[in-house]
mmCIF file of C-alpha atoms in Angstrom:
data_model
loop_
_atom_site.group_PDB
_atom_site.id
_atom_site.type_symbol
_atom_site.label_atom_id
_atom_site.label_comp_id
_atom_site.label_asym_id
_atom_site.label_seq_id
_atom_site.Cartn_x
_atom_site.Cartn_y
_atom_site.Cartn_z
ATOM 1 C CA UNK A 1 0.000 0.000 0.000
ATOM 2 C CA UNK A 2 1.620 3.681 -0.744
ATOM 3 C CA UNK A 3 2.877 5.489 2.041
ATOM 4 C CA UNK A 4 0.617 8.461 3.621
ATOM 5 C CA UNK A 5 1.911 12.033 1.607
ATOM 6 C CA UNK A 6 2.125 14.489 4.142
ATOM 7 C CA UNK A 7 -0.672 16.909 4.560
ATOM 8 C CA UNK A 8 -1.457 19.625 6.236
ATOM 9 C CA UNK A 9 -5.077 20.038 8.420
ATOM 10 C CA UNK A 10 -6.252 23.768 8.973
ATOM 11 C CA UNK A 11 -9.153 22.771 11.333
ATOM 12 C CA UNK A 12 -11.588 24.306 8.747
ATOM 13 C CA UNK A 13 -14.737 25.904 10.360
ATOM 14 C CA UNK A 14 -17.932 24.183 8.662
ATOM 15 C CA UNK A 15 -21.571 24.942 8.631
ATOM 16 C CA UNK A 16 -23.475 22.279 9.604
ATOM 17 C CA UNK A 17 -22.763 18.471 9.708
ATOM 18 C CA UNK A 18 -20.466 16.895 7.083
ATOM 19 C CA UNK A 19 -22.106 13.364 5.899
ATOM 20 C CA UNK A 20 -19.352 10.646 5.848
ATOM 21 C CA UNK A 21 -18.223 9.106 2.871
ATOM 22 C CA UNK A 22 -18.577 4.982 2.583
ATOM 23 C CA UNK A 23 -15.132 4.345 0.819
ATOM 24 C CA UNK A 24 -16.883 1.497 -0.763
ATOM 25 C CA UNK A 25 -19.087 3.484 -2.708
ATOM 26 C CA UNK A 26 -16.213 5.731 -4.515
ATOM 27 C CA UNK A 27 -15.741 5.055 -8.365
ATOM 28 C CA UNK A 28 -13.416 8.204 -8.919
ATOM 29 C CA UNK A 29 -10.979 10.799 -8.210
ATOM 30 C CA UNK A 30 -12.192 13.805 -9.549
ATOM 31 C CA UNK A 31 -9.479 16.530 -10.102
ATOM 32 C CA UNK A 32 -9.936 19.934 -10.479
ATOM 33 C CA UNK A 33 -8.607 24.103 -10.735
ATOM 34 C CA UNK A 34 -9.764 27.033 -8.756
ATOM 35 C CA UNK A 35 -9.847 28.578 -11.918
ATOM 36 C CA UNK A 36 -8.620 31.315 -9.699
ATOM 37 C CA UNK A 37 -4.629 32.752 -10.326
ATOM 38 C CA UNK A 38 -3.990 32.901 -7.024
ATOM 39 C CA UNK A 39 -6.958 31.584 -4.138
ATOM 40 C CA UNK A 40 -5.245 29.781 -1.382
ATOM 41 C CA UNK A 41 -7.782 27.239 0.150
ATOM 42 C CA UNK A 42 -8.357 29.736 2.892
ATOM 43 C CA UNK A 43 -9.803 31.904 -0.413
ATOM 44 C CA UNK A 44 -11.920 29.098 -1.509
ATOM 45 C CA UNK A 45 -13.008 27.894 1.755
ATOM 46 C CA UNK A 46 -14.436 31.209 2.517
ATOM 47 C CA UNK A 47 -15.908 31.559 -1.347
ATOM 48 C CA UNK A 48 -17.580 28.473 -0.997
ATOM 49 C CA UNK A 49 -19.099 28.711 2.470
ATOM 50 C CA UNK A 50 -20.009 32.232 2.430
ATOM 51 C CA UNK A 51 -19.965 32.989 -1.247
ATOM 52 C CA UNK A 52 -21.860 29.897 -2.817
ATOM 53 C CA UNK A 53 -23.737 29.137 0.690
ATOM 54 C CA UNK A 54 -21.860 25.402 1.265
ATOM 55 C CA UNK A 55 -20.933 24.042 4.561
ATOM 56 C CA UNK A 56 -17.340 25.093 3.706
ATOM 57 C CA UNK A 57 -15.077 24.070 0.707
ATOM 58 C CA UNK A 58 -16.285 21.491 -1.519
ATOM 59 C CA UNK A 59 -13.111 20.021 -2.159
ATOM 60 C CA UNK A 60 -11.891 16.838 -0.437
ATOM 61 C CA UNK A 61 -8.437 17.597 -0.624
ATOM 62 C CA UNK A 62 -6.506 20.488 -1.716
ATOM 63 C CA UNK A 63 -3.167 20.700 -3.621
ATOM 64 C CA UNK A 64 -1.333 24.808 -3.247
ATOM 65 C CA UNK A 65 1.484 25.412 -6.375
ATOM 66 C CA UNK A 66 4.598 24.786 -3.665
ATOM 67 C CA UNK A 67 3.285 20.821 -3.827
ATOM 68 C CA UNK A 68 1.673 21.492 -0.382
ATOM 69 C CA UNK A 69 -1.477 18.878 0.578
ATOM 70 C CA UNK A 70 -4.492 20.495 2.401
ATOM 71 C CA UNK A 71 -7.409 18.211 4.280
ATOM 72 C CA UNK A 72 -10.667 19.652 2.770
ATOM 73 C CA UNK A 73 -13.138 17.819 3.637
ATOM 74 C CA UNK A 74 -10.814 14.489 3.519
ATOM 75 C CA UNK A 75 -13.685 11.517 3.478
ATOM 76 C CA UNK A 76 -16.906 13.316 4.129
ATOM 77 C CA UNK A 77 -19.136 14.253 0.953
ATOM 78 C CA UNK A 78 -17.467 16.841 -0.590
ATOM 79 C CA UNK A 79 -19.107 19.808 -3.125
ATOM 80 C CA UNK A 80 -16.835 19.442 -6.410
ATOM 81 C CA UNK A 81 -19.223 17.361 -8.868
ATOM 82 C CA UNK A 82 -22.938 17.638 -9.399
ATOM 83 C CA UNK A 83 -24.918 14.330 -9.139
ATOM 84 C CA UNK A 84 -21.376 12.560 -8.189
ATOM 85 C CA UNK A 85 -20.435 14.015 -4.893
ATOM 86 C CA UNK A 86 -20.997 10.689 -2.978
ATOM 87 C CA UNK A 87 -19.737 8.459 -5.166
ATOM 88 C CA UNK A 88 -16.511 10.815 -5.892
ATOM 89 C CA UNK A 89 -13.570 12.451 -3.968
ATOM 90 C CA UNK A 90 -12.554 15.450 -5.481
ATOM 91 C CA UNK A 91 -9.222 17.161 -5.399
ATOM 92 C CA UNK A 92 -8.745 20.889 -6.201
ATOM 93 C CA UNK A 93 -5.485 22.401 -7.073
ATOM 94 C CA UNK A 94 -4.847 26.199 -6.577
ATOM 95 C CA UNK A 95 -4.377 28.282 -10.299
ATOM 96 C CA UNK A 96 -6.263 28.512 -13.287
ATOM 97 C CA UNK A 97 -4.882 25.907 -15.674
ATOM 98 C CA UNK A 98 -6.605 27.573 -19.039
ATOM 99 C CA UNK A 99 -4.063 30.375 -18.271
ATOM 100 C CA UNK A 100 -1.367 29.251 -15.970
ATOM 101 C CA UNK A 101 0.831 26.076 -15.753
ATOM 102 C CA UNK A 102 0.423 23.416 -13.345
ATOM 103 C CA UNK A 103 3.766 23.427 -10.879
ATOM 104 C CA UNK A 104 5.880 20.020 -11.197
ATOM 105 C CA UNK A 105 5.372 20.226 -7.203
ATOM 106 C CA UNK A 106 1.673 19.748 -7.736
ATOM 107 C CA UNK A 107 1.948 17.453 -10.192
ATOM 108 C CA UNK A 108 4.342 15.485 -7.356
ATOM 109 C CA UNK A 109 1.500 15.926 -4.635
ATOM 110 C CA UNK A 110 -1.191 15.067 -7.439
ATOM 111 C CA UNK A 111 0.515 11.499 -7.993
ATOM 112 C CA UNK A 112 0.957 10.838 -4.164
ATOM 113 C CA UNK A 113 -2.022 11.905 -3.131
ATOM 114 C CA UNK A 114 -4.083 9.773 -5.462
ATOM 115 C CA UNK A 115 -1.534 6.637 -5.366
ATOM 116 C CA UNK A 116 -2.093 7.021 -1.859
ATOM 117 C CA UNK A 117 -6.104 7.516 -2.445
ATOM 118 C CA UNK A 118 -6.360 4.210 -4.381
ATOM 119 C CA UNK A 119 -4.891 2.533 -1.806
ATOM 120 C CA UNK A 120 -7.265 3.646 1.146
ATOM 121 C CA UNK A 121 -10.782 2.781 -1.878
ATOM 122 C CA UNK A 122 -11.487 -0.373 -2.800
ATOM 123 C CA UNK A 123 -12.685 0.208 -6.043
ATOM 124 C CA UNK A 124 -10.811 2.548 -7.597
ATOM 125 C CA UNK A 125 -8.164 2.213 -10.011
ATOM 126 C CA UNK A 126 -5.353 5.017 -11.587
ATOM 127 C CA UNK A 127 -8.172 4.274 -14.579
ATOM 128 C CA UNK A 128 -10.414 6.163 -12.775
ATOM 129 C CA UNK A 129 -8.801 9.439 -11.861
ATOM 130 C CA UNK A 130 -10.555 11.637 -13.981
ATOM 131 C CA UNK A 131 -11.161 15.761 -14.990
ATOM 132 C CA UNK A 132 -14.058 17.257 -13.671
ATOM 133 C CA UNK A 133 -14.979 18.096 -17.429
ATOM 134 C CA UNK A 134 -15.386 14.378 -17.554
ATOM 135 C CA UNK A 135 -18.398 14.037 -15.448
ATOM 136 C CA UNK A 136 -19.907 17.572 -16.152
ATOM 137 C CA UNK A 137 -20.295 20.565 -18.622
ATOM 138 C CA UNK A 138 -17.101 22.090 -17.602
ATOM 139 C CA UNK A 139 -13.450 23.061 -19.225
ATOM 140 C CA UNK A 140 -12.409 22.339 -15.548
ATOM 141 C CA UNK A 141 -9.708 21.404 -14.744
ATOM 142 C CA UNK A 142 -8.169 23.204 -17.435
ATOM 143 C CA UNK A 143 -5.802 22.880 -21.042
ATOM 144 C CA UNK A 144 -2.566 23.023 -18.621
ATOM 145 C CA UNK A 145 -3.619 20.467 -16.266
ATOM 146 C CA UNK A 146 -0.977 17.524 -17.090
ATOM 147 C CA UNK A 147 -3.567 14.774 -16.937
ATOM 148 C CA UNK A 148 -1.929 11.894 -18.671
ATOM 149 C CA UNK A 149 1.365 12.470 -16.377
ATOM 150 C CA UNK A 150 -0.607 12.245 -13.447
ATOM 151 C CA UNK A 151 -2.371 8.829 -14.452
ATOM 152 C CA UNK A 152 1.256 7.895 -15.801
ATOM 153 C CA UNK A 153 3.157 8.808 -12.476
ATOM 154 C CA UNK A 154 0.194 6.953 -10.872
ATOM 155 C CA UNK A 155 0.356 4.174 -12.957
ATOM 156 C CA UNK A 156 3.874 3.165 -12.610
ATOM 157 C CA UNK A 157 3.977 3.943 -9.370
ATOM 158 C CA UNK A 158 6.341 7.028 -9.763
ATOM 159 C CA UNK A 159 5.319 8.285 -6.311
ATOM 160 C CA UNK A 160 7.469 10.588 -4.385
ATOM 161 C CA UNK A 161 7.282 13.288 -1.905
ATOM 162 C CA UNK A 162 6.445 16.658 -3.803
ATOM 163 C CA UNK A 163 9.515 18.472 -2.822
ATOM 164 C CA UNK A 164 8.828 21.944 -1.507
ATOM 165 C CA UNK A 165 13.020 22.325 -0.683
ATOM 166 C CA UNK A 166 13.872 25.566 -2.530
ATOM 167 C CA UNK A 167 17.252 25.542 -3.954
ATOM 168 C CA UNK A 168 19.610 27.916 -4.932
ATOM 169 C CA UNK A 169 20.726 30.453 -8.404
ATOM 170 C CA UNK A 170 19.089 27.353 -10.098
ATOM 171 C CA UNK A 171 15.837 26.826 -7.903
ATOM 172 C CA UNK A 172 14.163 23.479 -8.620
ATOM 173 C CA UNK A 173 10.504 22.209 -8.291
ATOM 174 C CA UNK A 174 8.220 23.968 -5.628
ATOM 175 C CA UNK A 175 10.570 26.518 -5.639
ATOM 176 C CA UNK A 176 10.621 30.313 -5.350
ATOM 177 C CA UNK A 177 10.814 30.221 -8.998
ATOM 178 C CA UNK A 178 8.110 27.696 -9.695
ATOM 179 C CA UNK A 179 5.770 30.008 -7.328
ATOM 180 C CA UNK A 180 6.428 33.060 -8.824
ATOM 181 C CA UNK A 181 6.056 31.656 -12.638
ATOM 182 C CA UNK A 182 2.721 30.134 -11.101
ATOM 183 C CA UNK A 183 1.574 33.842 -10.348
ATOM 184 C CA UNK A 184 2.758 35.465 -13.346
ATOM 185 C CA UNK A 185 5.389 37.520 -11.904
ATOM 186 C CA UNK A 186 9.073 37.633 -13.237
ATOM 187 C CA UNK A 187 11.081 34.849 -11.794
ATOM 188 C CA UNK A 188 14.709 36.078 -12.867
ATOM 189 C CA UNK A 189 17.488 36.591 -10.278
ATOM 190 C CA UNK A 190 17.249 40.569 -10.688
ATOM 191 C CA UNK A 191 13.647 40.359 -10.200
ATOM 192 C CA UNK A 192 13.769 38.040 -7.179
ATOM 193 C CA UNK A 193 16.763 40.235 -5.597
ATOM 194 C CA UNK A 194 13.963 43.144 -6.160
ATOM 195 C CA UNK A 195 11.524 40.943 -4.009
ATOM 196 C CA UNK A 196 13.927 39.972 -1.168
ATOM 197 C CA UNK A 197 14.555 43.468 -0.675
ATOM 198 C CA UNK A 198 10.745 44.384 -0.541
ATOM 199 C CA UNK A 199 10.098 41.289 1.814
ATOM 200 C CA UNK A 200 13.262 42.603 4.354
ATOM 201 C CA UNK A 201 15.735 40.037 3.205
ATOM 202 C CA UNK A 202 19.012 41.701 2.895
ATOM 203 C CA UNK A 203 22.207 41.068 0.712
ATOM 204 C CA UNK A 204 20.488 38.463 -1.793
ATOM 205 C CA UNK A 205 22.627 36.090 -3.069
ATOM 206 C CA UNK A 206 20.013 33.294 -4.027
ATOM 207 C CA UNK A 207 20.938 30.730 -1.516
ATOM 208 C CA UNK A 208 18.749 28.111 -0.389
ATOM 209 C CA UNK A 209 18.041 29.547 2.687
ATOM 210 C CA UNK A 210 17.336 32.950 1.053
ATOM 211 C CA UNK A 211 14.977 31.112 -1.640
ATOM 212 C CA UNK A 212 13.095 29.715 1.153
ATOM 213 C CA UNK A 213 12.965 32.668 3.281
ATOM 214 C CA UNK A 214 11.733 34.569 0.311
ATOM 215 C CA UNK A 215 9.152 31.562 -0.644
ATOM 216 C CA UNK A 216 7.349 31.651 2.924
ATOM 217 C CA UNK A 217 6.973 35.297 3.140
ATOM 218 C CA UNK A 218 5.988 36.087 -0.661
ATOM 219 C CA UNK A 219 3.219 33.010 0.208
ATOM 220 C CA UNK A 220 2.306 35.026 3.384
ATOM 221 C CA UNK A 221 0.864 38.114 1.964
ATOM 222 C CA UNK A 222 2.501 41.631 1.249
ATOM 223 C CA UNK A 223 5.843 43.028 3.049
ATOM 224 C CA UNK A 224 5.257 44.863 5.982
ATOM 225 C CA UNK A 225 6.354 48.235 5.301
ATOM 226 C CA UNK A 226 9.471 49.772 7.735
ATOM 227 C CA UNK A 227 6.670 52.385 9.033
ATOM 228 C CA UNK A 228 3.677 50.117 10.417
ATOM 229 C CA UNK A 229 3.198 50.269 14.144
ATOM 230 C CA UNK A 230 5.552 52.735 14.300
ATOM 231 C CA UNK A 231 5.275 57.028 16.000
ATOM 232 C CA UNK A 232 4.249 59.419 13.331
ATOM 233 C CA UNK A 233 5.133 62.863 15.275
ATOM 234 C CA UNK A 234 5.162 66.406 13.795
ATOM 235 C CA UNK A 235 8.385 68.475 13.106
ATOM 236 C CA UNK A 236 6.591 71.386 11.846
ATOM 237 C CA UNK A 237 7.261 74.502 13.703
ATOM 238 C CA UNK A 238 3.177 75.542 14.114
ATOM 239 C CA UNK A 239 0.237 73.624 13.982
ATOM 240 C CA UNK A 240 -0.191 70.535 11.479
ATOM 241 C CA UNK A 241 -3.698 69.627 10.176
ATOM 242 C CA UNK A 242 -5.052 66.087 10.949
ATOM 243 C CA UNK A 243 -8.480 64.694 9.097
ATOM 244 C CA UNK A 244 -10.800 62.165 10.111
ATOM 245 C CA UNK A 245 -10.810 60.893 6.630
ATOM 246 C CA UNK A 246 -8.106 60.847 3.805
ATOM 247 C CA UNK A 247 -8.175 63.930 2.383
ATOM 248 C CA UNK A 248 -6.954 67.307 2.476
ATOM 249 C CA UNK A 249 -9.902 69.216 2.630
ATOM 250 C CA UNK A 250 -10.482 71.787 5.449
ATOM 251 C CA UNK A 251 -14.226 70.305 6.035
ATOM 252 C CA UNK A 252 -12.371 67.197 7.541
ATOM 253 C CA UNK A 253 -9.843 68.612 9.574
ATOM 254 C CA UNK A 254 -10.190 66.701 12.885
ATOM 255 C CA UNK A 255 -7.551 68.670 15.256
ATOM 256 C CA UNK A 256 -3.763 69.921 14.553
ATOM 257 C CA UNK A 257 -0.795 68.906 16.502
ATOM 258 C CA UNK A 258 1.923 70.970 17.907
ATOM 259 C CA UNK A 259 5.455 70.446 17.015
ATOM 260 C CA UNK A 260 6.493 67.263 18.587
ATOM 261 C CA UNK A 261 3.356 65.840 19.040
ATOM 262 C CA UNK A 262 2.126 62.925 17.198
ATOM 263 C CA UNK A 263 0.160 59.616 17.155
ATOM 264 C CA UNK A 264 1.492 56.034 18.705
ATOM 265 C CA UNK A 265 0.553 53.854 15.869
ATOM 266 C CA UNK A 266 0.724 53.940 11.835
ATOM 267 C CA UNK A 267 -1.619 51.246 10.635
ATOM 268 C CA UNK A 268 -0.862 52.440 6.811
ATOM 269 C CA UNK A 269 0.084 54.911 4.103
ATOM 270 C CA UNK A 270 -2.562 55.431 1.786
ATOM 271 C CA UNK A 271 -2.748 58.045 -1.528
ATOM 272 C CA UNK A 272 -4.380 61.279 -1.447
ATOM 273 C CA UNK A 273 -4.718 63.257 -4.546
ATOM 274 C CA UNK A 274 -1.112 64.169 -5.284
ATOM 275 C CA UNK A 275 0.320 63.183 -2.009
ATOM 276 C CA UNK A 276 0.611 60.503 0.501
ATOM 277 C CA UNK A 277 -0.848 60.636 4.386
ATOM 278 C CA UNK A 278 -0.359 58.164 7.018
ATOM 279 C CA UNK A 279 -3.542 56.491 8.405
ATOM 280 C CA UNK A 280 -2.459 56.577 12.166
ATOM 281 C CA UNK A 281 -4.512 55.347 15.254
ATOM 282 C CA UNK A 282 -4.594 57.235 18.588
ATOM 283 C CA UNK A 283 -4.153 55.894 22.421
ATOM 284 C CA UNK A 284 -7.791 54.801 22.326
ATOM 285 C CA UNK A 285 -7.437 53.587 19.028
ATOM 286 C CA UNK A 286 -9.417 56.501 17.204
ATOM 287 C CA UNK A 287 -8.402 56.418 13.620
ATOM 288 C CA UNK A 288 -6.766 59.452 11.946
ATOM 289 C CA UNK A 289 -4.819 60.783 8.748
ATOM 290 C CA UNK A 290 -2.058 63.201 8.437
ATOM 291 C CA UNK A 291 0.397 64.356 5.909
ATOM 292 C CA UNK A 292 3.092 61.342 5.128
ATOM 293 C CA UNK A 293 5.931 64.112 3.882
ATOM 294 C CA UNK A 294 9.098 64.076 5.523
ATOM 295 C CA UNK A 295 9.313 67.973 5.330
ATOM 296 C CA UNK A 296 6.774 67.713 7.815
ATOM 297 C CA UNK A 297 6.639 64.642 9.898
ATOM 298 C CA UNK A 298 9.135 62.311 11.313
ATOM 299 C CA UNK A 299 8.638 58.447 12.472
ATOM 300 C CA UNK A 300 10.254 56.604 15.224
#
């Protein structure tokens, strides 16, 4: 029997009761896309339960471009194929495969998870791992999805651990690279040096370590700018204008501060017209905006 692939269980909130699977009763393995460029399962989970009025995500398990394996709904009915949900498990992989490639580290998790899948239902066979598109009225799961490798690597029992080890100048599967071709952003060295210097990483050389620093936080969301959570304090000598709104109208001028005076937190910088102001939060945690220039203010 094929070893357990590693996988990762978030705990997912659901509405309602899930209804168990009998493994006996599944035929096929239903794959799928997001059709999404970039929808993490948190994304979909959300979409599904609050967007299309589910219990949660329909998917039974979920495969993200770095090769990582999500529990969905793992062997309770799922939501993935009309008229076949409990006689199917359905696996969704993050991207839109009519307009991005599918990552050799999901097509690694792909063949282990559904190597591993036959092995735990009686009566299915690699034969039966099929597209969504097959069952239904759908392009899903997409031109790029690499369907007849997946069957093949299941076939002949090519099963190995997607690897989600980033390497170095020449990054390999699952890698920094891989994720940011996946996403449709340049992937070159210069490009990535840009990135690590965005994301706080300092003196890139493309190491491993650096490639995998850079993978987790570019996964994790945007760089936290130098400025958040930091004093925003005036150095104007008079009084500086604060609004209760971004703007830089006189109607919304909340108060003015003295020189020296300032406000505890930045929470952002945001555009206003022509210039920039810093959306700041008070001791009591009243928000405010004032003017972002450096002519004017100072942060510590």
């Amino acid at each position: 029997m094929t070893k357990k692939p590693q996988m990762k269980e978030l705990n997912l909130a659901f509405r309602g009761n899930l209804i168990q699977l009998n493994k006996k009763a599944i035929t096929k393995l239903v794959q799928h896309h997001m059709a999404h460029t970039t929808w993490d399962i948190m994304d979909v989970h959300n979409y599904h339960k609050n967007g299309n009025g589910w219990s949660g995500i329909g998917y039974n398990f979920w495969i993200g471009f770095d090769g990582t394996i999500y529990v969905g709904r793992g062997f309770n009915q799922g939501a993935h194929c009309l008229g076949y949900n409990d006689t199917t498990i359905g696996i969704g992989y993050q991207g839109h495969f009519d307009k991005q490639q599918m990552t050799d580290a999901q097509l690694k998790a792909g063949i282990a998870l559904n190597a591993w899948l036959i092995g735990q239902l009686p009566n299915v066979q690699a034969s039966d791992i099929v597209g969504h598109g097959d069952l239904g009225n759908t392009a899903c799961p997409g031109k790029n999805f690499r369907m007849s490798e997946l069957k093949k690597g299941v076939s002949n029992g090519a099963v190995e651990a997607p690897n989600q080890q980033v390497g170095s100048e020449t990054v390999t599967n699952g890698s920094i690279v891989d994720y940011l071709n996946s996403i449709g952003k340049d992937a070159s060295f210069s490009a990535r040096k840009k990135y690590a210097t965005e994301y706080g990483i300092d003196n890139y050389k493309g190491s491993a370590n650096q490639n995998l620093e850079l993978l987790h936080k570019m996964r994790e969301g945007k760089p936290k700018a130098s400025y958040i959570g930091k004093r925003v304090e005036s150095k104007h000598n008079g009084q500086l204008r604060f609004y209760n709104k971004p703007s830089w109208s006189d109607k919304y001028v909340a108060g003015y501060l003295k020189e020296g005076y300032g406000f505890p937190d930045i929470v952002d910088k945001v555009k206003v017209g022509k210039g920039y102001q810093y959306k700041v939060k008070n001791s009591k945690g009243h928000i405010y905006y004032v003017t972002a220039s450096k002519k004017y203010v100072r942060v510590e």
